[in-house]
mmCIF file of C-alpha atoms in Angstrom:
data_model
loop_
_atom_site.group_PDB
_atom_site.id
_atom_site.type_symbol
_atom_site.label_atom_id
_atom_site.label_comp_id
_atom_site.label_asym_id
_atom_site.label_seq_id
_atom_site.Cartn_x
_atom_site.Cartn_y
_atom_site.Cartn_z
ATOM 1 C CA MET F 1 0.387 -18.835 -11.609
ATOM 2 C CA LEU F 2 3.580 -19.346 -9.611
ATOM 3 C CA ASP F 3 4.884 -22.679 -8.501
ATOM 4 C CA ALA F 4 4.797 -23.460 -4.777
ATOM 5 C CA VAL F 5 8.365 -22.302 -4.097
ATOM 6 C CA ASP F 6 7.993 -18.956 -5.865
ATOM 7 C CA ALA F 7 4.669 -18.368 -4.108
ATOM 8 C CA VAL F 8 6.364 -18.839 -0.723
ATOM 9 C CA LEU F 9 9.219 -16.525 -1.733
ATOM 10 C CA VAL F 10 6.772 -13.780 -2.723
ATOM 11 C CA ARG F 11 4.880 -14.137 0.565
ATOM 12 C CA GLU F 12 8.156 -13.941 2.496
ATOM 13 C CA LEU F 13 9.165 -10.793 0.592
ATOM 14 C CA GLN F 14 5.785 -9.280 1.404
ATOM 15 C CA ARG F 15 6.480 -9.969 5.072
ATOM 16 C CA ASP F 16 10.090 -8.743 4.959
ATOM 17 C CA GLY F 17 11.305 -7.165 1.747
ATOM 18 C CA ARG F 18 14.929 -7.177 2.949
ATOM 19 C CA ALA F 19 15.021 -10.818 4.013
ATOM 20 C CA THR F 20 18.449 -12.247 3.155
ATOM 21 C CA PHE F 21 18.838 -14.857 0.450
ATOM 22 C CA GLN F 22 20.035 -17.267 3.131
ATOM 23 C CA ALA F 23 16.921 -16.698 5.238
ATOM 24 C CA LEU F 24 14.747 -17.235 2.170
ATOM 25 C CA ALA F 25 16.724 -20.356 1.261
ATOM 26 C CA ASP F 26 16.203 -21.771 4.758
ATOM 27 C CA ARG F 27 12.473 -21.088 4.418
ATOM 28 C CA VAL F 28 12.007 -22.986 1.140
ATOM 29 C CA GLY F 29 14.727 -25.620 1.522
ATOM 30 C CA LEU F 30 16.790 -24.684 -1.534
ATOM 31 C CA SER F 31 20.356 -23.455 -1.946
ATOM 32 C CA ARG F 32 21.147 -19.778 -1.578
ATOM 33 C CA THR F 33 22.222 -19.657 -5.238
ATOM 34 C CA ALA F 34 18.940 -21.180 -6.431
ATOM 35 C CA VAL F 35 16.895 -18.786 -4.315
ATOM 36 C CA ARG F 36 18.884 -15.775 -5.551
ATOM 37 C CA ALA F 37 18.120 -16.776 -9.153
ATOM 38 C CA ARG F 38 14.420 -17.246 -8.399
ATOM 39 C CA VAL F 39 14.098 -13.913 -6.584
ATOM 40 C CA GLN F 40 15.945 -12.117 -9.385
ATOM 41 C CA ASN F 41 13.536 -13.623 -11.917
ATOM 42 C CA LEU F 42 10.509 -12.590 -9.837
ATOM 43 C CA LEU F 43 11.830 -9.026 -9.703
ATOM 44 C CA GLU F 44 12.815 -8.806 -13.375
ATOM 45 C CA THR F 45 9.470 -10.171 -14.617
ATOM 46 C CA GLY F 46 7.499 -7.780 -12.420
ATOM 47 C CA VAL F 47 5.799 -10.492 -10.397
ATOM 48 C CA VAL F 48 6.916 -8.625 -7.284
ATOM 49 C CA ARG F 49 8.381 -5.162 -6.615
ATOM 50 C CA VAL F 50 10.196 -4.595 -3.343
ATOM 51 C CA VAL F 51 9.749 -1.023 -2.140
ATOM 52 C CA GLY F 52 10.079 0.996 1.024
ATOM 53 C CA ILE F 53 6.820 2.513 2.264
ATOM 54 C CA VAL F 54 7.362 5.516 4.509
ATOM 55 C CA HIS F 55 5.018 6.050 7.446
ATOM 56 C CA ALA F 56 2.417 8.698 6.599
ATOM 57 C CA ALA F 57 3.193 10.658 9.766
ATOM 58 C CA VAL F 58 6.819 11.087 8.689
ATOM 59 C CA VAL F 59 5.910 12.939 5.518
ATOM 60 C CA GLY F 60 2.724 14.590 6.711
ATOM 61 C CA ALA F 61 0.350 12.614 4.468
ATOM 62 C CA GLU F 62 -2.145 11.528 7.101
ATOM 63 C CA ALA F 63 -5.301 13.015 5.560
ATOM 64 C CA ILE F 64 -6.779 10.248 3.405
ATOM 65 C CA GLY F 65 -9.889 10.481 1.263
ATOM 66 C CA HIS F 66 -11.561 7.571 -0.498
ATOM 67 C CA VAL F 67 -13.379 9.004 -3.504
ATOM 68 C CA SER F 68 -16.206 7.294 -5.405
ATOM 69 C CA VAL F 69 -16.568 8.768 -8.881
ATOM 70 C CA THR F 70 -19.267 8.661 -11.546
ATOM 71 C CA VAL F 71 -18.346 9.781 -15.060
ATOM 72 C CA GLU F 72 -19.701 10.952 -18.380
ATOM 73 C CA GLY F 73 -18.124 9.413 -21.447
ATOM 74 C CA SER F 74 -15.150 7.069 -21.271
ATOM 75 C CA ALA F 75 -14.483 5.769 -17.769
ATOM 76 C CA ARG F 76 -11.058 4.575 -18.921
ATOM 77 C CA GLU F 77 -9.990 8.057 -20.017
ATOM 78 C CA VAL F 78 -11.220 9.587 -16.768
ATOM 79 C CA ALA F 79 -9.481 6.899 -14.691
ATOM 80 C CA ASP F 80 -6.198 7.501 -16.519
ATOM 81 C CA ALA F 81 -6.475 11.246 -15.897
ATOM 82 C CA VAL F 82 -7.342 10.749 -12.211
ATOM 83 C CA ALA F 83 -4.432 8.330 -11.815
ATOM 84 C CA GLY F 84 -2.137 11.029 -13.183
ATOM 85 C CA LEU F 85 -2.842 13.333 -10.233
ATOM 86 C CA PRO F 86 0.170 13.217 -7.848
ATOM 87 C CA ALA F 87 -1.994 13.065 -4.707
ATOM 88 C CA VAL F 88 -3.858 9.979 -5.965
ATOM 89 C CA SER F 89 -2.247 6.822 -4.587
ATOM 90 C CA PHE F 90 -4.837 4.314 -5.848
ATOM 91 C CA ALA F 91 -7.319 4.328 -8.713
ATOM 92 C CA ALA F 92 -9.438 1.515 -10.135
ATOM 93 C CA LEU F 93 -12.238 1.086 -12.646
ATOM 94 C CA THR F 94 -15.206 -0.554 -10.939
ATOM 95 C CA ALA F 95 -18.517 -2.271 -11.568
ATOM 96 C CA GLY F 96 -21.122 -1.283 -9.016
ATOM 97 C CA PRO F 97 -22.645 1.961 -7.757
ATOM 98 C CA HIS F 98 -19.778 4.060 -9.173
ATOM 99 C CA ASP F 99 -17.571 3.993 -12.258
ATOM 100 C CA LEU F 100 -14.234 4.283 -10.497
ATOM 101 C CA VAL F 101 -12.748 4.688 -7.035
ATOM 102 C CA ALA F 102 -9.634 6.563 -5.964
ATOM 103 C CA GLN F 103 -7.622 7.184 -2.823
ATOM 104 C CA VAL F 104 -6.191 10.658 -2.199
ATOM 105 C CA ARG F 105 -3.429 11.295 0.386
ATOM 106 C CA THR F 106 -2.512 14.774 1.609
ATOM 107 C CA ARG F 107 -1.051 16.542 4.655
ATOM 108 C CA ASP F 108 -4.321 17.905 6.106
ATOM 109 C CA ASP F 109 -8.026 18.433 5.421
ATOM 110 C CA ALA F 110 -7.495 21.754 3.664
ATOM 111 C CA ALA F 111 -5.084 20.129 1.216
ATOM 112 C CA LEU F 112 -7.449 17.166 0.858
ATOM 113 C CA ALA F 113 -10.299 19.488 -0.118
ATOM 114 C CA THR F 114 -8.050 21.154 -2.698
ATOM 115 C CA GLU F 115 -7.015 17.825 -4.218
ATOM 116 C CA VAL F 116 -10.584 16.520 -4.332
ATOM 117 C CA ASP F 117 -11.615 19.712 -6.134
ATOM 118 C CA ARG F 118 -8.771 19.088 -8.572
ATOM 119 C CA LEU F 119 -10.128 15.565 -9.118
ATOM 120 C CA ARG F 120 -13.653 16.931 -9.644
ATOM 121 C CA SER F 121 -12.298 19.256 -12.329
ATOM 122 C CA VAL F 122 -10.997 16.346 -14.431
ATOM 123 C CA PRO F 123 -12.967 16.318 -17.713
ATOM 124 C CA GLY F 124 -15.661 13.645 -17.629
ATOM 125 C CA VAL F 125 -16.083 13.541 -13.840
ATOM 126 C CA ARG F 126 -19.791 13.982 -13.097
ATOM 127 C CA SER F 127 -19.693 13.516 -9.314
ATOM 128 C CA ALA F 128 -17.256 12.558 -6.567
ATOM 129 C CA GLU F 129 -18.307 11.409 -3.091
ATOM 130 C CA VAL F 130 -15.650 11.437 -0.375
ATOM 131 C CA PHE F 131 -15.173 9.158 2.612
ATOM 132 C CA ARG F 132 -12.703 10.809 5.005
ATOM 133 C CA SER F 133 -10.562 8.100 6.579
ATOM 134 C CA VAL F 134 -9.734 8.689 10.235
ATOM 135 C CA CYS F 135 -8.067 5.438 11.265
ATOM 136 C CA THR F 136 -6.460 2.756 9.101
ATOM 137 C CA VAL F 137 -7.148 -0.532 10.861
ATOM 138 C CA ARG F 138 -5.542 -2.852 8.324
ATOM 139 C CA ASP F 139 -3.263 -2.321 5.334
ATOM 140 C CA THR F 140 -1.325 -5.299 3.992
ATOM 141 C CA HIS F 141 1.392 -2.991 2.642
ATOM 142 C CA ALA F 142 1.677 0.235 4.623
ATOM 143 C CA VAL F 143 2.758 0.815 8.228
ATOM 144 C CA VAL F 144 -0.367 1.259 10.356
ATOM 145 C CA ARG F 145 1.068 1.316 13.877
ATOM 146 C CA GLU F 146 1.425 4.586 15.759
ATOM 147 C CA LEU F 147 4.762 6.276 15.252
ATOM 148 C CA GLY F 148 6.756 7.213 18.330
ATOM 149 C CA GLU F 149 9.205 10.069 18.754
ATOM 150 C CA VAL F 150 11.732 9.776 15.925
ATOM 151 C CA THR F 151 14.473 12.192 14.916
ATOM 152 C CA LEU F 152 15.728 11.970 11.337
ATOM 153 C CA ASP F 153 18.899 13.550 9.980
ATOM 154 C CA ASP F 154 19.908 14.167 6.364
ATOM 155 C CA ILE F 155 21.445 10.696 6.058
ATOM 156 C CA ASP F 156 18.185 9.066 7.202
ATOM 157 C CA TRP F 157 16.195 11.052 4.634
ATOM 158 C CA ARG F 158 18.582 9.965 1.878
ATOM 159 C CA LEU F 159 18.214 6.330 2.946
ATOM 160 C CA LEU F 160 14.427 6.667 2.846
ATOM 161 C CA GLN F 161 14.654 8.039 -0.696
ATOM 162 C CA GLU F 162 16.812 5.132 -1.853
ATOM 163 C CA LEU F 163 14.673 2.489 -0.138
ATOM 164 C CA GLN F 164 11.539 3.925 -1.733
ATOM 165 C CA ARG F 165 13.164 3.377 -5.121
ATOM 166 C CA ASP F 166 14.563 -0.071 -4.349
ATOM 167 C CA GLY F 167 13.680 -1.790 -1.105
ATOM 168 C CA ARG F 168 16.353 -4.453 -1.627
ATOM 169 C CA ALA F 169 19.177 -2.054 -2.466
ATOM 170 C CA PRO F 170 22.395 -3.739 -1.223
ATOM 171 C CA TYR F 171 24.061 -2.279 1.854
ATOM 172 C CA THR F 172 27.224 -1.839 -0.220
ATOM 173 C CA ARG F 173 25.425 0.544 -2.573
ATOM 174 C CA LEU F 174 23.593 2.365 0.211
ATOM 175 C CA ALA F 175 26.849 2.771 2.146
ATOM 176 C CA HIS F 176 28.544 4.244 -0.934
ATOM 177 C CA ILE F 177 25.693 6.724 -1.427
ATOM 178 C CA ILE F 178 25.603 8.032 2.147
ATOM 179 C CA GLY F 179 29.339 7.770 2.835
ATOM 180 C CA LEU F 180 29.208 5.479 5.875
ATOM 181 C CA SER F 181 30.492 1.969 6.530
ATOM 182 C CA GLN F 182 28.294 -1.010 5.690
ATOM 183 C CA ALA F 183 27.845 -1.742 9.401
ATOM 184 C CA ALA F 184 26.738 1.822 10.157
ATOM 185 C CA THR F 185 24.436 1.825 7.138
ATOM 186 C CA ARG F 186 22.859 -1.476 8.146
ATOM 187 C CA ALA F 187 22.285 -0.162 11.683
ATOM 188 C CA ARG F 188 20.493 2.914 10.347
ATOM 189 C CA VAL F 189 18.263 0.915 8.002
ATOM 190 C CA VAL F 190 17.358 -1.533 10.774
ATOM 191 C CA ARG F 191 16.504 1.388 13.096
ATOM 192 C CA LEU F 192 14.278 2.997 10.456
ATOM 193 C CA MET F 193 12.398 -0.272 9.988
ATOM 194 C CA ARG F 194 12.118 -1.227 13.657
ATOM 195 C CA THR F 195 10.779 2.185 14.672
ATOM 196 C CA GLY F 196 8.141 1.991 11.929
ATOM 197 C CA VAL F 197 9.499 4.933 9.928
ATOM 198 C CA ILE F 198 9.597 2.703 6.862
ATOM 199 C CA GLN F 199 8.311 -0.734 5.965
ATOM 200 C CA VAL F 200 10.111 -2.633 3.220
ATOM 201 C CA THR F 201 7.702 -5.002 1.533
ATOM 202 C CA GLY F 202 6.983 -6.795 -1.705
ATOM 203 C CA LEU F 203 4.153 -5.499 -3.886
ATOM 204 C CA ALA F 204 3.016 -8.570 -5.781
ATOM 205 C CA ASP F 205 0.974 -9.011 -8.927
ATOM 206 C CA PRO F 206 -2.318 -10.393 -7.512
ATOM 207 C CA LEU F 207 -2.840 -12.638 -10.536
ATOM 208 C CA ALA F 208 0.496 -14.356 -9.919
ATOM 209 C CA LEU F 209 -0.631 -15.236 -6.392
ATOM 210 C CA GLY F 210 -4.027 -16.466 -7.505
ATOM 211 C CA ALA F 211 -5.859 -13.409 -6.176
ATOM 212 C CA ALA F 212 -7.624 -12.710 -9.453
ATOM 213 C CA GLU F 213 -10.562 -10.856 -7.918
ATOM 214 C CA LEU F 214 -10.444 -7.566 -6.038
ATOM 215 C CA GLY F 215 -13.407 -5.732 -4.621
ATOM 216 C CA GLY F 216 -14.361 -2.912 -2.302
ATOM 217 C CA PHE F 217 -17.066 -2.426 0.288
ATOM 218 C CA GLY F 218 -18.671 0.274 2.410
ATOM 219 C CA LEU F 219 -20.092 -0.771 5.779
ATOM 220 C CA LEU F 220 -22.499 0.660 8.326
ATOM 221 C CA VAL F 221 -22.023 -0.269 11.971
ATOM 222 C CA THR F 222 -24.404 -0.500 14.901
ATOM 223 C CA GLY F 223 -22.614 -0.370 18.257
ATOM 224 C CA GLY F 224 -18.895 -0.045 18.885
ATOM 225 C CA LEU F 225 -17.080 0.971 15.704
ATOM 226 C CA ARG F 226 -13.544 -0.031 16.687
ATOM 227 C CA LYS F 227 -14.550 -3.505 17.834
ATOM 228 C CA ALA F 228 -16.519 -4.123 14.642
ATOM 229 C CA ALA F 229 -13.685 -2.806 12.467
ATOM 230 C CA GLU F 230 -11.128 -5.089 14.110
ATOM 231 C CA ALA F 231 -13.457 -8.067 13.639
ATOM 232 C CA VAL F 232 -13.900 -7.272 9.941
ATOM 233 C CA ALA F 233 -10.159 -6.686 9.483
ATOM 234 C CA ALA F 234 -9.495 -10.164 10.905
ATOM 235 C CA GLN F 235 -11.610 -11.831 8.186
ATOM 236 C CA ASP F 236 -9.735 -13.834 5.553
ATOM 237 C CA GLY F 237 -9.396 -11.918 2.311
ATOM 238 C CA VAL F 238 -9.602 -8.395 3.771
ATOM 239 C CA ARG F 239 -6.504 -6.496 2.622
ATOM 240 C CA TYR F 240 -7.409 -2.931 3.622
ATOM 241 C CA LEU F 241 -9.796 -1.417 6.146
ATOM 242 C CA ALA F 242 -10.344 2.125 7.435
ATOM 243 C CA THR F 243 -12.885 3.845 9.672
ATOM 244 C CA GLY F 244 -13.985 7.400 9.168
ATOM 245 C CA PHE F 245 -16.791 9.772 8.162
ATOM 246 C CA GLY F 246 -19.037 9.879 5.119
ATOM 247 C CA ARG F 247 -21.751 7.735 3.673
ATOM 248 C CA TYR F 248 -20.183 4.708 5.404
ATOM 249 C CA ASP F 249 -18.627 3.988 8.781
ATOM 250 C CA ILE F 250 -15.997 1.668 7.287
ATOM 251 C CA VAL F 251 -14.397 1.348 3.857
ATOM 252 C CA GLY F 252 -12.356 -1.671 2.829
ATOM 253 C CA GLN F 253 -10.886 -3.818 0.082
ATOM 254 C CA ALA F 254 -11.012 -7.581 -0.292
ATOM 255 C CA GLU F 255 -9.157 -10.019 -2.544
ATOM 256 C CA ALA F 256 -9.879 -13.604 -3.547
ATOM 257 C CA ALA F 257 -8.928 -16.242 -6.085
ATOM 258 C CA SER F 258 -12.372 -16.288 -7.721
ATOM 259 C CA ARG F 259 -15.656 -14.432 -7.730
ATOM 260 C CA ALA F 260 -17.211 -17.201 -5.658
ATOM 261 C CA GLU F 261 -14.502 -16.737 -3.035
ATOM 262 C CA LEU F 262 -14.962 -12.956 -3.148
ATOM 263 C CA VAL F 263 -18.646 -13.501 -2.388
ATOM 264 C CA ALA F 264 -17.561 -15.719 0.520
ATOM 265 C CA VAL F 265 -15.350 -12.917 1.872
ATOM 266 C CA LEU F 266 -18.297 -10.506 1.781
ATOM 267 C CA ASP F 267 -20.511 -13.096 3.470
ATOM 268 C CA GLY F 268 -17.889 -13.435 6.196
ATOM 269 C CA ILE F 269 -18.027 -9.663 6.679
ATOM 270 C CA ARG F 270 -21.827 -9.774 6.857
ATOM 271 C CA SER F 271 -21.562 -12.343 9.647
ATOM 272 C CA VAL F 272 -19.816 -9.854 11.958
ATOM 273 C CA PRO F 273 -22.337 -8.672 14.586
ATOM 274 C CA GLY F 274 -23.527 -5.102 14.080
ATOM 275 C CA VAL F 275 -22.138 -4.823 10.527
ATOM 276 C CA THR F 276 -24.201 -4.145 7.410
ATOM 277 C CA VAL F 277 -22.751 -4.081 3.893
ATOM 278 C CA ARG F 278 -24.275 -0.921 2.470
ATOM 279 C CA GLU F 279 -22.485 -1.128 -0.877
ATOM 280 C CA SER F 280 -19.942 -3.359 -2.574
ATOM 281 C CA TRP F 281 -18.180 -3.064 -5.907
ATOM 282 C CA HIS F 282 -15.948 -5.124 -8.166
ATOM 283 C CA HIS F 283 -12.559 -3.762 -9.239
ATOM 284 C CA LEU F 284 -12.380 -4.333 -12.981
ATOM 285 C CA ASP F 285 -8.893 -2.872 -13.446
ATOM 286 C CA VAL F 286 -6.424 -1.282 -11.016
ATOM 287 C CA VAL F 287 -5.066 1.702 -12.940
ATOM 288 C CA LYS F 288 -2.698 2.964 -10.232
ATOM 289 C CA GLU F 289 -1.340 1.660 -6.939
ATOM 290 C CA SER F 290 1.566 3.643 -5.566
ATOM 291 C CA TYR F 291 2.989 4.026 -2.082
ATOM 292 C CA ALA F 292 5.826 6.384 -3.014
ATOM 293 C CA VAL F 293 5.709 9.838 -1.444
ATOM 294 C CA GLU F 294 7.582 13.074 -2.073
ATOM 295 C CA LEU F 295 10.521 13.267 0.313
ATOM 296 C CA PRO F 296 12.532 16.428 1.032
ATOM 297 C CA GLU F 297 15.781 16.765 -0.860
ATOM 298 C CA ARG F 298 18.519 16.669 1.784
ATOM 299 C CA PRO F 299 22.003 16.948 0.237
ATOM 300 C CA LEU F 300 24.674 15.096 2.180
ATOM 301 C CA ASN F 301 27.783 16.878 3.355
ATOM 302 C CA GLY F 302 30.371 16.530 0.645
ATOM 303 C CA ALA F 303 27.849 15.124 -1.842
#
């Protein structure tokens, strides 16, 4: 577990992965030098990773399938193989109605069908049921707002590539890579973040933040779906929520410090009018959680 200061620093990096050391220092009441040392330690020990998450619409990865898998043989071996598929962004071993769950991201439904078939062909997979996400209502890490009209040039694409690798890459290094001044580089990065093209955030180890328990749930809704989804998304402990089509109306993830608190989160969801928890499951081990996407290679002039 982190001490109180480190916990605040991680939460601030989750909110704004490029927050300056001075801004972080002002938040926790320590010197800039002390905060720099603490943040560096958090990064080096893997407590938090600061990455840039590109909006799905920018890269054409808006078709999302949540796949519930049952297996024959070793669930661990199957989960490792599923996690190795490039289109799989999340995979976890579970206790509940299925042996593991996975999230698949592709450009369209045809590609999604192809990738799900690829997942079904993994040795040991007995069955795979798909929930097709239509609208992401809440995601603590990714950009969920609608993207406006944005024009990106080769320099912007290169910045997106670098920020995916290291969300806190210094402006001096970014400026050297793209061949612009620090001021021009900063302006471009700020524009990419403000328009929602990319969100720079900290991906934290849940155990370090006391969120030792992670679970999933599938909900059925009577009445207005959007209103119910927004009410569920507002519940404490809900970290991801999507509406769509399949055996559920809503799929989501919840996190808590203990199993008792995870039960409390599910009870809070059950209290939302018109919502029924059809199934819930416990995440035993998150095998893969990745927000990186394949970006086009755009060589810079003179590079």
